[in-house]
Short mmCIF file of C-alpha atoms in Angstrom, two decimals:
data_model
loop_
_atom_site.label_atom_id
_atom_site.label_comp_id
_atom_site.label_asym_id
_atom_site.label_seq_id
_atom_site.Cartn_x
_atom_site.Cartn_y
_atom_site.Cartn_z
CA UNK A 1 63.80 -11.05 9.35
CA UNK A 2 61.14 -9.62 8.35
CA UNK A 3 58.26 -6.38 9.21
CA UNK A 4 55.00 -6.09 8.70
CA UNK A 5 54.66 -2.67 6.07
CA UNK A 6 51.52 -0.36 7.89
CA UNK A 7 49.03 0.37 4.88
CA UNK A 8 49.89 3.53 3.93
CA UNK A 9 47.11 6.08 4.48
CA UNK A 10 45.98 7.05 1.11
CA UNK A 11 45.69 3.23 0.66
CA UNK A 12 43.12 3.15 3.53
CA UNK A 13 41.14 6.34 2.70
CA UNK A 14 40.88 5.16 -0.72
CA UNK A 15 39.53 1.77 0.76
CA UNK A 16 36.76 3.57 2.86
CA UNK A 17 35.77 5.93 -0.13
CA UNK A 18 35.01 2.86 -2.21
CA UNK A 19 33.56 1.19 0.43
CA UNK A 20 31.52 4.09 1.40
CA UNK A 21 30.67 4.20 -2.45
CA UNK A 22 28.81 0.61 -2.75
CA UNK A 23 27.05 1.52 -0.22
CA UNK A 24 25.66 4.40 -1.84
CA UNK A 25 24.88 2.44 -4.67
CA UNK A 26 23.51 -0.20 -2.73
CA UNK A 27 21.30 2.46 -0.87
CA UNK A 28 19.72 3.83 -4.30
CA UNK A 29 18.81 0.56 -5.44
CA UNK A 30 17.14 -0.72 -2.77
CA UNK A 31 15.57 2.80 -2.65
CA UNK A 32 14.82 2.77 -6.37
CA UNK A 33 12.84 -0.79 -5.63
CA UNK A 34 10.91 0.93 -2.86
CA UNK A 35 9.90 3.59 -4.84
CA UNK A 36 9.22 1.30 -7.80
CA UNK A 37 6.36 -0.54 -5.76
CA UNK A 38 4.84 2.71 -4.04
CA UNK A 39 4.40 4.08 -7.35
CA UNK A 40 2.87 1.19 -9.02
CA UNK A 41 0.86 0.67 -6.15
CA UNK A 42 -0.80 3.86 -7.22
CA UNK A 43 -0.19 4.73 -10.34
CA UNK A 44 -2.59 2.62 -11.67
CA UNK A 45 -5.85 4.44 -10.47
CA UNK A 46 -5.23 7.27 -12.58
CA UNK A 47 -5.28 5.66 -15.86
CA UNK A 48 -7.92 3.69 -15.09
CA UNK A 49 -10.42 5.52 -17.75
CA UNK A 50 -7.82 4.81 -19.92
CA UNK A 51 -7.51 1.17 -19.63
CA UNK A 52 -11.62 1.01 -19.39
CA UNK A 53 -12.11 2.62 -23.05
CA UNK A 54 -8.90 0.79 -24.31
CA UNK A 55 -9.26 -2.46 -23.38
CA UNK A 56 -13.05 -2.75 -22.99
CA UNK A 57 -12.38 -3.92 -19.37
CA UNK A 58 -16.30 -4.56 -16.87
CA UNK A 59 -16.14 -2.27 -13.43
CA UNK A 60 -15.01 -5.74 -11.52
CA UNK A 61 -12.05 -6.17 -13.96
CA UNK A 62 -11.04 -2.77 -13.37
CA UNK A 63 -11.35 -3.48 -9.24
CA UNK A 64 -9.34 -6.16 -9.67
CA UNK A 65 -6.51 -5.01 -11.14
CA UNK A 66 -6.09 -2.50 -8.05
CA UNK A 67 -7.14 -5.55 -5.59
CA UNK A 68 -5.25 -7.86 -7.19
CA UNK A 69 -1.72 -6.08 -6.52
CA UNK A 70 -2.98 -5.32 -2.85
CA UNK A 71 -4.21 -8.75 -2.25
CA UNK A 72 -0.71 -10.63 -4.07
CA UNK A 73 1.39 -8.28 -1.83
CA UNK A 74 -0.45 -8.36 1.61
CA UNK A 75 -0.65 -12.52 1.28
CA UNK A 76 3.02 -12.80 0.30
CA UNK A 77 4.86 -10.45 2.23
CA UNK A 78 5.86 -12.61 5.75
CA UNK A 79 6.50 -15.28 3.00
CA UNK A 80 9.14 -12.80 0.89
CA UNK A 81 10.40 -12.11 4.45
CA UNK A 82 10.85 -15.00 5.52
CA UNK A 83 12.35 -16.58 2.27
CA UNK A 84 15.18 -13.77 2.43
CA UNK A 85 15.86 -14.86 5.89
CA UNK A 86 16.48 -17.81 4.44
CA UNK A 87 17.46 -18.58 1.73
CA UNK A 88 19.56 -14.61 1.05
CA UNK A 89 17.97 -11.14 0.96
CA UNK A 90 20.30 -10.51 -1.68
CA UNK A 91 18.74 -13.09 -3.95
CA UNK A 92 15.28 -12.75 -3.34
CA UNK A 93 15.77 -9.03 -3.88
CA UNK A 94 17.01 -9.51 -7.27
CA UNK A 95 14.58 -12.24 -7.82
CA UNK A 96 11.67 -10.29 -6.67
CA UNK A 97 12.74 -7.09 -9.15
CA UNK A 98 12.95 -9.57 -11.63
CA UNK A 99 9.61 -10.73 -11.71
CA UNK A 100 7.81 -7.52 -11.11
CA UNK A 101 9.83 -5.53 -14.05
CA UNK A 102 8.48 -9.10 -15.90
CA UNK A 103 5.18 -8.55 -14.76
CA UNK A 104 5.45 -5.33 -15.31
CA UNK A 105 6.14 -5.53 -19.26
CA UNK A 106 3.24 -8.47 -19.22
CA UNK A 107 1.29 -5.07 -18.03
CA UNK A 108 1.80 -2.92 -20.35
CA UNK A 109 1.84 -5.23 -23.50
CA UNK A 110 -1.34 -6.86 -21.86
CA UNK A 111 -4.18 -7.77 -24.48
CA UNK A 112 -6.63 -7.48 -22.47
CA UNK A 113 -8.46 -7.03 -19.33
CA UNK A 114 -7.92 -10.18 -18.38
CA UNK A 115 -4.03 -10.52 -18.92
CA UNK A 116 -3.77 -7.41 -17.07
CA UNK A 117 -5.37 -8.33 -14.35
CA UNK A 118 -3.38 -11.27 -14.15
CA UNK A 119 0.09 -9.55 -14.52
CA UNK A 120 -0.80 -7.08 -11.98
CA UNK A 121 -1.28 -10.16 -9.54
CA UNK A 122 1.79 -11.48 -10.16
CA UNK A 123 3.71 -8.35 -9.90
CA UNK A 124 2.18 -7.82 -6.71
CA UNK A 125 3.81 -11.37 -5.60
CA UNK A 126 7.02 -10.20 -6.81
CA UNK A 127 6.57 -7.05 -4.83
CA UNK A 128 6.23 -9.10 -1.67
CA UNK A 129 9.68 -10.75 -2.71
CA UNK A 130 11.39 -7.55 -2.91
CA UNK A 131 9.78 -5.06 -0.52
CA UNK A 132 10.47 -6.93 3.03
CA UNK A 133 14.59 -7.31 2.16
CA UNK A 134 14.95 -3.65 1.17
CA UNK A 135 15.15 -1.97 5.50
CA UNK A 136 17.33 -6.14 6.39
CA UNK A 137 20.19 -5.03 3.58
CA UNK A 138 19.83 -1.77 4.76
CA UNK A 139 20.64 -3.04 8.14
CA UNK A 140 23.15 -5.24 6.94
CA UNK A 141 24.75 -2.81 4.36
CA UNK A 142 25.60 0.52 7.09
CA UNK A 143 26.85 1.13 10.27
CA UNK A 144 25.02 1.56 13.53
CA UNK A 145 26.22 5.22 13.43
CA UNK A 146 24.92 6.05 9.79
CA UNK A 147 21.50 4.31 9.83
CA UNK A 148 19.90 7.48 11.42
CA UNK A 149 20.71 9.31 8.33
CA UNK A 150 20.00 6.64 5.86
CA UNK A 151 16.47 5.49 7.05
CA UNK A 152 15.47 9.08 6.86
CA UNK A 153 16.66 9.17 3.30
CA UNK A 154 13.94 6.27 2.88
CA UNK A 155 11.31 8.01 4.34
CA UNK A 156 12.13 11.24 2.28
CA UNK A 157 12.03 8.21 -0.73
CA UNK A 158 8.30 7.17 0.60
CA UNK A 159 6.86 11.27 0.96
CA UNK A 160 8.29 11.57 -2.86
CA UNK A 161 5.99 8.85 -3.95
CA UNK A 162 3.53 9.64 -1.77
CA UNK A 163 3.30 12.79 -4.40
CA UNK A 164 4.64 11.79 -7.58
CA UNK A 165 2.89 8.53 -8.55
CA UNK A 166 0.10 10.46 -9.07
CA UNK A 167 1.85 12.88 -11.19
CA UNK A 168 3.82 10.13 -13.18
CA UNK A 169 0.99 8.09 -13.62
CA UNK A 170 -1.10 11.39 -14.93
CA UNK A 171 1.84 12.81 -17.18
CA UNK A 172 2.23 9.55 -19.04
CA UNK A 173 -0.89 8.45 -19.26
CA UNK A 174 -2.27 12.20 -20.76
CA UNK A 175 1.30 12.20 -22.92
CA UNK A 176 -0.42 8.89 -25.00
CA UNK A 177 3.80 8.18 -26.08
CA UNK A 178 4.18 6.78 -29.12
CA UNK A 179 0.37 6.42 -29.15
CA UNK A 180 0.36 3.42 -25.83
CA UNK A 181 -2.16 5.70 -24.02
CA UNK A 182 -2.01 4.34 -20.36
CA UNK A 183 0.96 1.49 -21.26
CA UNK A 184 3.85 3.47 -20.18
CA UNK A 185 2.93 3.97 -16.86
CA UNK A 186 4.48 0.19 -16.42
CA UNK A 187 6.44 -0.11 -19.56
CA UNK A 188 8.83 2.79 -17.69
CA UNK A 189 9.43 -0.06 -15.01
CA UNK A 190 11.64 -1.81 -17.58
CA UNK A 191 14.73 0.22 -17.93
CA UNK A 192 14.48 0.83 -14.36
CA UNK A 193 14.35 -2.34 -12.89
CA UNK A 194 17.14 -3.57 -15.75
CA UNK A 195 19.23 -0.86 -14.48
CA UNK A 196 18.57 -2.39 -10.38
CA UNK A 197 19.33 -5.59 -11.07
CA UNK A 198 22.40 -5.16 -13.05
CA UNK A 199 23.55 -2.35 -10.50
CA UNK A 200 22.06 -4.84 -7.42
CA UNK A 201 24.39 -8.13 -8.43
CA UNK A 202 26.96 -6.01 -8.40
CA UNK A 203 26.84 -3.78 -5.05
CA UNK A 204 24.56 -5.77 -2.67
CA UNK A 205 26.41 -7.71 -0.18
CA UNK A 206 24.35 -11.01 0.90
CA UNK A 207 23.33 -12.27 4.34
CA UNK A 208 21.01 -14.26 5.63
CA UNK A 209 19.58 -14.25 9.23
CA UNK A 210 21.52 -16.74 12.47
CA UNK A 211 17.87 -18.21 13.02
CA UNK A 212 15.04 -17.83 10.79
CA UNK A 213 11.33 -19.46 10.70
CA UNK A 214 10.02 -21.78 8.94
CA UNK A 215 7.98 -20.39 5.44
CA UNK A 216 4.47 -21.71 6.20
CA UNK A 217 2.80 -22.41 2.85
CA UNK A 218 -0.12 -24.47 4.05
CA UNK A 219 -1.01 -21.61 5.75
CA UNK A 220 -0.72 -18.91 3.00
CA UNK A 221 -2.55 -21.32 1.36
CA UNK A 222 -5.50 -21.75 4.04
CA UNK A 223 -5.21 -17.72 3.93
CA UNK A 224 -5.50 -17.29 0.26
CA UNK A 225 -8.34 -19.17 -0.04
CA UNK A 226 -10.95 -17.76 2.30
CA UNK A 227 -10.04 -14.13 1.37
CA UNK A 228 -10.42 -15.42 -2.21
CA UNK A 229 -13.90 -16.63 -1.03
CA UNK A 230 -15.03 -13.16 0.14
CA UNK A 231 -13.28 -10.94 -2.46
CA UNK A 232 -14.44 -12.59 -5.87
CA UNK A 233 -18.03 -12.94 -5.24
CA UNK A 234 -17.62 -9.23 -3.32
CA UNK A 235 -16.03 -7.83 -6.09
CA UNK A 236 -17.56 -9.94 -9.27
CA UNK A 237 -21.22 -11.07 -8.03
CA UNK A 238 -23.23 -7.67 -8.85
CA UNK A 239 -22.35 -8.36 -12.90
CA UNK A 240 -23.23 -11.74 -12.35
CA UNK A 241 -26.61 -10.53 -10.78
CA UNK A 242 -25.55 -11.94 -7.39
CA UNK A 243 -25.84 -15.50 -7.81
CA UNK A 244 -26.36 -18.08 -4.83
CA UNK A 245 -22.72 -19.17 -5.12
CA UNK A 246 -21.80 -16.02 -4.25
CA UNK A 247 -23.44 -15.74 -0.84
CA UNK A 248 -22.12 -19.31 -0.44
CA UNK A 249 -18.84 -18.87 -0.94
CA UNK A 250 -18.58 -15.93 1.12
CA UNK A 251 -20.31 -17.49 4.09
CA UNK A 252 -17.91 -20.18 3.91
CA UNK A 253 -14.74 -17.90 4.08
CA UNK A 254 -15.18 -17.19 7.78
CA UNK A 255 -15.39 -21.06 8.11
CA UNK A 256 -12.07 -21.65 5.86
CA UNK A 257 -10.55 -19.00 7.97
CA UNK A 258 -11.66 -20.61 11.36
CA UNK A 259 -9.62 -23.57 10.00
CA UNK A 260 -6.22 -21.01 9.40
CA UNK A 261 -6.33 -20.19 12.64
CA UNK A 262 -6.60 -23.93 13.80
CA UNK A 263 -3.65 -24.62 11.82
CA UNK A 264 -1.50 -21.77 13.28
CA UNK A 265 -2.13 -22.89 16.65
CA UNK A 266 -0.95 -26.25 15.83
CA UNK A 267 2.21 -25.03 13.73
CA UNK A 268 3.03 -22.57 16.30
CA UNK A 269 2.87 -25.90 19.14
CA UNK A 270 4.96 -27.80 16.57
CA UNK A 271 7.82 -25.88 14.96
CA UNK A 272 7.37 -22.05 16.25
CA UNK A 273 6.68 -21.11 12.41
CA UNK A 274 3.38 -19.86 12.09
CA UNK A 275 2.39 -17.40 9.32
CA UNK A 276 0.95 -15.17 11.83
CA UNK A 277 1.73 -15.05 15.75
CA UNK A 278 -1.84 -14.93 17.32
CA UNK A 279 -0.26 -14.84 20.72
CA UNK A 280 -0.32 -10.79 19.14
CA UNK A 281 -3.81 -10.44 19.18
CA UNK A 282 -4.04 -11.09 23.12
CA UNK A 283 -2.07 -7.56 23.13
CA UNK A 284 -5.51 -5.53 23.66
CA UNK A 285 -3.30 -2.74 22.06
CA UNK A 286 -2.39 -5.05 19.30
CA UNK A 287 -5.51 -6.19 18.17
CA UNK A 288 -7.09 -2.66 18.87
CA UNK A 289 -4.40 -0.89 15.98
CA UNK A 290 -5.05 -3.89 13.80
CA UNK A 291 -8.46 -2.80 13.70
CA UNK A 292 -7.87 0.11 13.19
CA UNK A 293 -5.37 -0.70 10.65
CA UNK A 294 -7.59 -2.62 8.65
CA UNK A 295 -10.99 -0.65 8.76
CA UNK A 296 -8.57 2.39 7.81
CA UNK A 297 -6.95 0.40 4.77
CA UNK A 298 -10.93 -0.97 3.80
CA UNK A 299 -11.51 3.68 3.60
CA UNK A 300 -8.55 3.85 2.28
CA UNK A 301 -9.23 1.36 -0.34
CA UNK A 302 -12.80 2.39 -1.16
CA UNK A 303 -11.97 6.46 -0.81
CA UNK A 304 -8.64 6.23 -3.31
CA UNK A 305 -10.99 4.51 -6.25
CA UNK A 306 -13.58 6.69 -6.25
CA UNK A 307 -11.92 9.72 -6.27
CA UNK A 308 -10.47 9.05 -9.06
CA UNK A 309 -13.39 7.69 -11.13
CA UNK A 310 -15.21 10.77 -9.86
CA UNK A 311 -12.59 13.07 -10.89
CA UNK A 312 -12.50 11.60 -14.63
CA UNK A 313 -15.81 10.13 -15.30
CA UNK A 314 -17.93 11.98 -13.49
CA UNK A 315 -16.42 15.39 -13.65
CA UNK A 316 -14.74 14.82 -17.49
CA UNK A 317 -11.24 16.00 -16.20
CA UNK A 318 -8.30 14.52 -18.01
CA UNK A 319 -5.04 12.74 -15.82
CA UNK A 320 -3.05 15.60 -15.42
CA UNK A 321 -5.83 17.88 -14.11
CA UNK A 322 -7.16 15.52 -11.72
CA UNK A 323 -3.50 14.54 -10.43
CA UNK A 324 -2.58 17.63 -9.99
CA UNK A 325 -6.28 18.32 -7.72
CA UNK A 326 -4.25 15.28 -5.57
CA UNK A 327 -1.23 17.46 -4.57
CA UNK A 328 -3.09 19.62 -2.09
CA UNK A 329 -3.70 16.07 -0.47
CA UNK A 330 -0.59 14.34 -0.70
CA UNK A 331 1.20 18.08 0.76
CA UNK A 332 -0.68 17.90 3.38
CA UNK A 333 -0.70 13.88 4.29
CA UNK A 334 3.64 14.38 4.30
CA UNK A 335 3.53 17.57 6.45
CA UNK A 336 1.05 15.97 8.95
CA UNK A 337 2.48 13.03 9.09
CA UNK A 338 6.28 14.67 10.01
CA UNK A 339 4.29 17.14 12.64
CA UNK A 340 2.18 13.92 14.21
CA UNK A 341 5.63 11.55 15.31
CA UNK A 342 7.72 14.80 15.69
CA UNK A 343 5.74 16.74 17.55
CA UNK A 344 2.26 16.25 18.79
CA UNK A 345 1.98 12.60 19.82
CA UNK A 346 4.72 12.48 22.34
CA UNK A 347 3.19 15.18 23.85
CA UNK A 348 -1.03 14.42 23.23
CA UNK A 349 -0.82 10.45 22.40
CA UNK A 350 -4.10 8.74 21.46
CA UNK A 351 -5.49 12.22 20.98
CA UNK A 352 -3.32 13.43 17.76
CA UNK A 353 -4.77 10.24 16.28
CA UNK A 354 -8.31 10.42 17.60
CA UNK A 355 -8.04 14.19 15.85
CA UNK A 356 -7.05 12.80 12.80
CA UNK A 357 -9.66 10.62 12.64
CA UNK A 358 -12.42 13.84 13.07
CA UNK A 359 -10.26 15.90 10.87
CA UNK A 360 -10.03 13.25 7.63
CA UNK A 361 -14.58 12.85 8.46
CA UNK A 362 -14.84 16.18 8.55
CA UNK A 363 -13.20 16.42 5.20
CA UNK A 364 -15.49 14.23 3.21
CA UNK A 365 -18.19 15.82 5.01
CA UNK A 366 -16.70 19.05 3.04
CA UNK A 367 -15.86 17.02 -0.38
CA UNK A 368 -20.19 15.59 0.34
CA UNK A 369 -21.24 18.54 0.21
CA UNK A 370 -18.94 20.44 -2.52
CA UNK A 371 -20.28 17.16 -4.85
CA UNK A 372 -23.72 17.83 -3.59
CA UNK A 373 -23.85 21.37 -4.37
CA UNK A 374 -22.14 21.15 -7.53
CA UNK A 375 -22.74 18.46 -9.37
CA UNK A 376 -20.96 17.49 -12.47
CA UNK A 377 -20.06 21.85 -12.67
CA UNK A 378 -17.49 21.41 -9.43
CA UNK A 379 -13.79 22.59 -9.85
CA UNK A 380 -10.92 21.73 -8.77
CA UNK A 381 -10.37 25.02 -6.37
CA UNK A 382 -13.94 23.88 -4.62
CA UNK A 383 -12.04 20.63 -3.63
CA UNK A 384 -9.35 22.01 -2.30
CA UNK A 385 -10.68 22.07 1.47
CA UNK A 386 -11.91 19.13 1.03
CA UNK A 387 -8.07 17.54 0.27
CA UNK A 388 -6.23 19.65 3.01
CA UNK A 389 -8.72 18.24 5.32
CA UNK A 390 -8.45 14.91 4.19
CA UNK A 391 -5.01 14.65 3.67
CA UNK A 392 -3.93 16.43 7.22
CA UNK A 393 -6.52 13.86 8.66
CA UNK A 394 -4.49 10.76 7.17
CA UNK A 395 -0.96 11.99 7.95
CA UNK A 396 -1.82 12.20 11.76
CA UNK A 397 -2.89 8.40 11.57
CA UNK A 398 -0.40 6.96 9.46
CA UNK A 399 2.95 8.23 10.76
CA UNK A 400 2.32 6.76 14.40
CA UNK A 401 -0.48 3.89 14.15
CA UNK A 402 2.29 1.28 14.25
CA UNK A 403 4.01 2.59 17.15
CA UNK A 404 0.96 2.75 18.58
CA UNK A 405 -0.02 -0.71 18.62
CA UNK A 406 3.20 -2.41 18.83
CA UNK A 407 3.85 -0.32 22.02
CA UNK A 408 3.08 -2.93 24.72
CA UNK A 409 4.56 -6.47 22.22
CA UNK A 410 7.66 -7.67 23.67
CA UNK A 411 10.62 -6.27 21.66
CA UNK A 412 11.28 -9.85 20.55
CA UNK A 413 8.18 -9.71 18.37
CA UNK A 414 8.10 -6.70 17.47
CA UNK A 415 9.67 -7.46 13.98
CA UNK A 416 6.58 -9.76 13.57
CA UNK A 417 4.17 -7.74 14.77
CA UNK A 418 4.68 -4.82 12.55
CA UNK A 419 5.05 -7.30 9.43
CA UNK A 420 1.54 -8.56 10.62
CA UNK A 421 0.08 -5.06 10.89
CA UNK A 422 1.31 -4.06 7.15
CA UNK A 423 -0.17 -7.17 5.96
CA UNK A 424 -3.62 -6.28 7.62
CA UNK A 425 -3.46 -2.75 6.32
CA UNK A 426 -3.33 -4.40 2.66
CA UNK A 427 -5.88 -6.45 3.60
CA UNK A 428 -8.07 -3.59 4.30
CA UNK A 429 -7.18 -2.40 1.24
CA UNK A 430 -8.43 -5.43 -1.16
CA UNK A 431 -11.43 -5.57 0.80
CA UNK A 432 -12.16 -1.93 0.24
CA UNK A 433 -11.43 -2.44 -3.70
CA UNK A 434 -13.75 -5.36 -3.11
CA UNK A 435 -16.57 -3.31 -1.21
CA UNK A 436 -16.69 -0.63 -4.56
CA UNK A 437 -19.18 -2.85 -6.22
CA UNK A 438 -21.70 -2.15 -3.69
CA UNK A 439 -21.30 1.54 -2.42
CA UNK A 440 -20.02 2.85 -6.20
CA UNK A 441 -20.37 0.64 -9.20
CA UNK A 442 -24.17 -0.45 -8.04
CA UNK A 443 -25.35 3.01 -7.46
CA UNK A 444 -23.26 3.53 -11.32
CA UNK A 445 -25.02 0.41 -12.43
CA UNK A 446 -24.76 -0.76 -16.36
CA UNK A 447 -24.39 2.91 -17.84
CA UNK A 448 -21.00 2.85 -16.65
CA UNK A 449 -19.67 -0.38 -18.71
CA UNK A 450 -18.27 -0.14 -22.37
CA UNK A 451 -21.21 0.81 -24.67
CA UNK A 452 -23.79 1.12 -21.75
CA UNK A 453 -24.33 4.51 -21.99
CA UNK A 454 -25.81 4.67 -24.97
CA UNK A 455 -24.62 7.71 -27.68
CA UNK A 456 -25.12 11.35 -27.93
CA UNK A 457 -24.76 14.51 -25.80
CA UNK A 458 -27.70 13.59 -23.58
CA UNK A 459 -26.23 10.09 -22.44
CA UNK A 460 -22.78 11.20 -21.67
CA UNK A 461 -24.65 13.95 -19.28
CA UNK A 462 -26.12 10.88 -17.56
CA UNK A 463 -23.07 8.73 -17.13
CA UNK A 464 -21.25 11.50 -15.58
CA UNK A 465 -24.09 12.61 -13.72
CA UNK A 466 -24.58 8.91 -11.87
CA UNK A 467 -21.00 8.93 -11.48
CA UNK A 468 -21.61 12.03 -9.14
CA UNK A 469 -24.24 9.91 -7.91
CA UNK A 470 -22.29 7.24 -6.77
CA UNK A 471 -19.70 9.08 -5.67
CA UNK A 472 -21.62 10.77 -2.70
CA UNK A 473 -23.10 7.00 -1.97
CA UNK A 474 -19.69 6.10 -1.64
CA UNK A 475 -18.63 9.08 0.47
CA UNK A 476 -20.98 8.04 2.93
CA UNK A 477 -19.34 4.61 3.56
CA UNK A 478 -16.33 6.58 4.02
CA UNK A 479 -17.51 8.60 6.59
CA UNK A 480 -19.01 5.53 8.36
CA UNK A 481 -15.94 4.02 8.32
CA UNK A 482 -14.05 6.99 10.04
CA UNK A 483 -16.16 7.32 13.14
CA UNK A 484 -15.68 3.67 13.20
CA UNK A 485 -11.87 4.35 13.04
CA UNK A 486 -12.80 6.98 15.70
CA UNK A 487 -14.22 4.64 18.14
CA UNK A 488 -11.04 2.05 17.54
CA UNK A 489 -8.45 4.29 18.64
CA UNK A 490 -10.51 4.90 21.78
CA UNK A 491 -8.96 1.00 22.81
CA UNK A 492 -5.30 2.07 21.81
CA UNK A 493 -2.81 3.67 25.30
CA UNK A 494 -3.44 7.35 25.98
CA UNK A 495 0.23 8.17 26.26
CA UNK A 496 2.02 6.44 22.86
CA UNK A 497 5.52 5.15 23.20
CA UNK A 498 7.29 7.45 19.85
CA UNK A 499 10.00 8.54 21.86
CA UNK A 500 12.19 6.48 19.27
CA UNK A 501 11.02 7.62 16.32
CA UNK A 502 10.33 11.04 17.40
CA UNK A 503 14.40 11.24 18.23
CA UNK A 504 15.29 9.73 14.98
CA UNK A 505 16.20 6.22 16.12
CA UNK A 506 15.97 3.64 13.58
CA UNK A 507 13.26 1.49 13.30
CA UNK A 508 13.07 -2.26 13.70
CA UNK A 509 13.17 -4.37 9.97
CA UNK A 510 9.07 -6.11 10.47
CA UNK A 511 8.82 -9.67 8.87
CA UNK A 512 6.54 -7.96 6.29
CA UNK A 513 8.52 -5.30 4.79
CA UNK A 514 8.03 -1.73 4.93
CA UNK A 515 5.63 -0.58 7.55
CA UNK A 516 1.94 0.84 6.97
CA UNK A 517 3.56 4.17 8.15
CA UNK A 518 5.90 3.82 5.06
CA UNK A 519 3.07 2.87 2.57
CA UNK A 520 0.20 4.13 3.43
CA UNK A 521 0.43 7.61 1.93
CA UNK A 522 1.67 6.67 -1.15
CA UNK A 523 -2.31 5.52 -1.87
CA UNK A 524 -2.93 9.15 -3.07
CA UNK A 525 -3.73 8.24 -6.62
#
């Protein structure tokens, strides 16, 4: 007769310690991946002048370097999340990280603008496989009582990415390591990505959704075609002399998107797995919130590109000078975001977001005044008031907007709603970058193209002046967009269900990965 011997306390403690260590390493891996995506979404802006000088990239190529990433990321988010649910989140995460690392290498070794644009699109597509798995992996890795603290760490990393991204880009670009100029901003991902893959293979735990939705490839193809038919001629049209085919393509884009909507309705009736759950838009708060998110994405995409080019090509500042000028914006955005969720929104509701739009609008007007008054003699300290106002205004909007938009969405659809909402913001960014052809580059004209400004001091002064004029013109577009955002916010409920976030509860893992309140501040560049 035998009796079981209970495990020694030391053995149980050692096992618990090993499990805790495994979870911590797994957390470090997925947080690093989220940080990489945030940094690479914004780090390029600070290096655009260097890229243009080194590769001879045209304005449209410069736009695609940034818009291509945003568009590929947006279109792949929901599909990437579903693939992880079906085939395993660890598997898709590692596949995405491996592809992201490879695409970063292709960006760093790009022989010309075309290769760089293609590699950036691939990078965005791979990020769309990697990022949606982050919150899901955290959710299955940590027990419920630890998740609040872990998601707090996740938010801190996101905020850190907002501050560090532009500075990392500035340091790497201005440092000109090994004479590579802008290329280290991408090559730095190689050792980080390889380490993440090796550690992820060992320490991440595989998981799948018990009832995963199917992948909607036809819906994805229709949405991609419709959006490209709008964005490609919008971005390329100016340099091509606005040909007839561009207007035909843009006019046909709504028709293709209408076909997409009809197909999505049929797909929902057939198997309940459409790419976009269209009934969500019957919820007024969600539809209004999506409109705010799309418009705010347009404003953000346009502003951050214009701001970077104004500082470097209009004012002649170096990358580090420009990066440091953006620090007040980042700090104000992070501080206001924390206050809005923790204290302001639970008390004042919708008025906080409306105040954010007005504060950001006032910052844009202050920027306009400074740019118009000082021209090419503008100094960094003269931009500080505008940066603080715009950063604070953005923080008051981006942190609570998701919770506001989905506050009346049924709980069982909150994951899909978050995924669609995040996708909407990324699409807005891509559209804003496309609109820069009209709002910004159309004013600069051909003088800013490689070899287009002539030679000599007079030509250089004319070039810088043209960028300053283009900046003031584009800022009026930004102001108009913020007025529209302010108006759309009236469609949201007066009181906002923000208690869950304010109390530090864990967020639902959205179908499309990290929500816009987690990604948006990282637009600072």
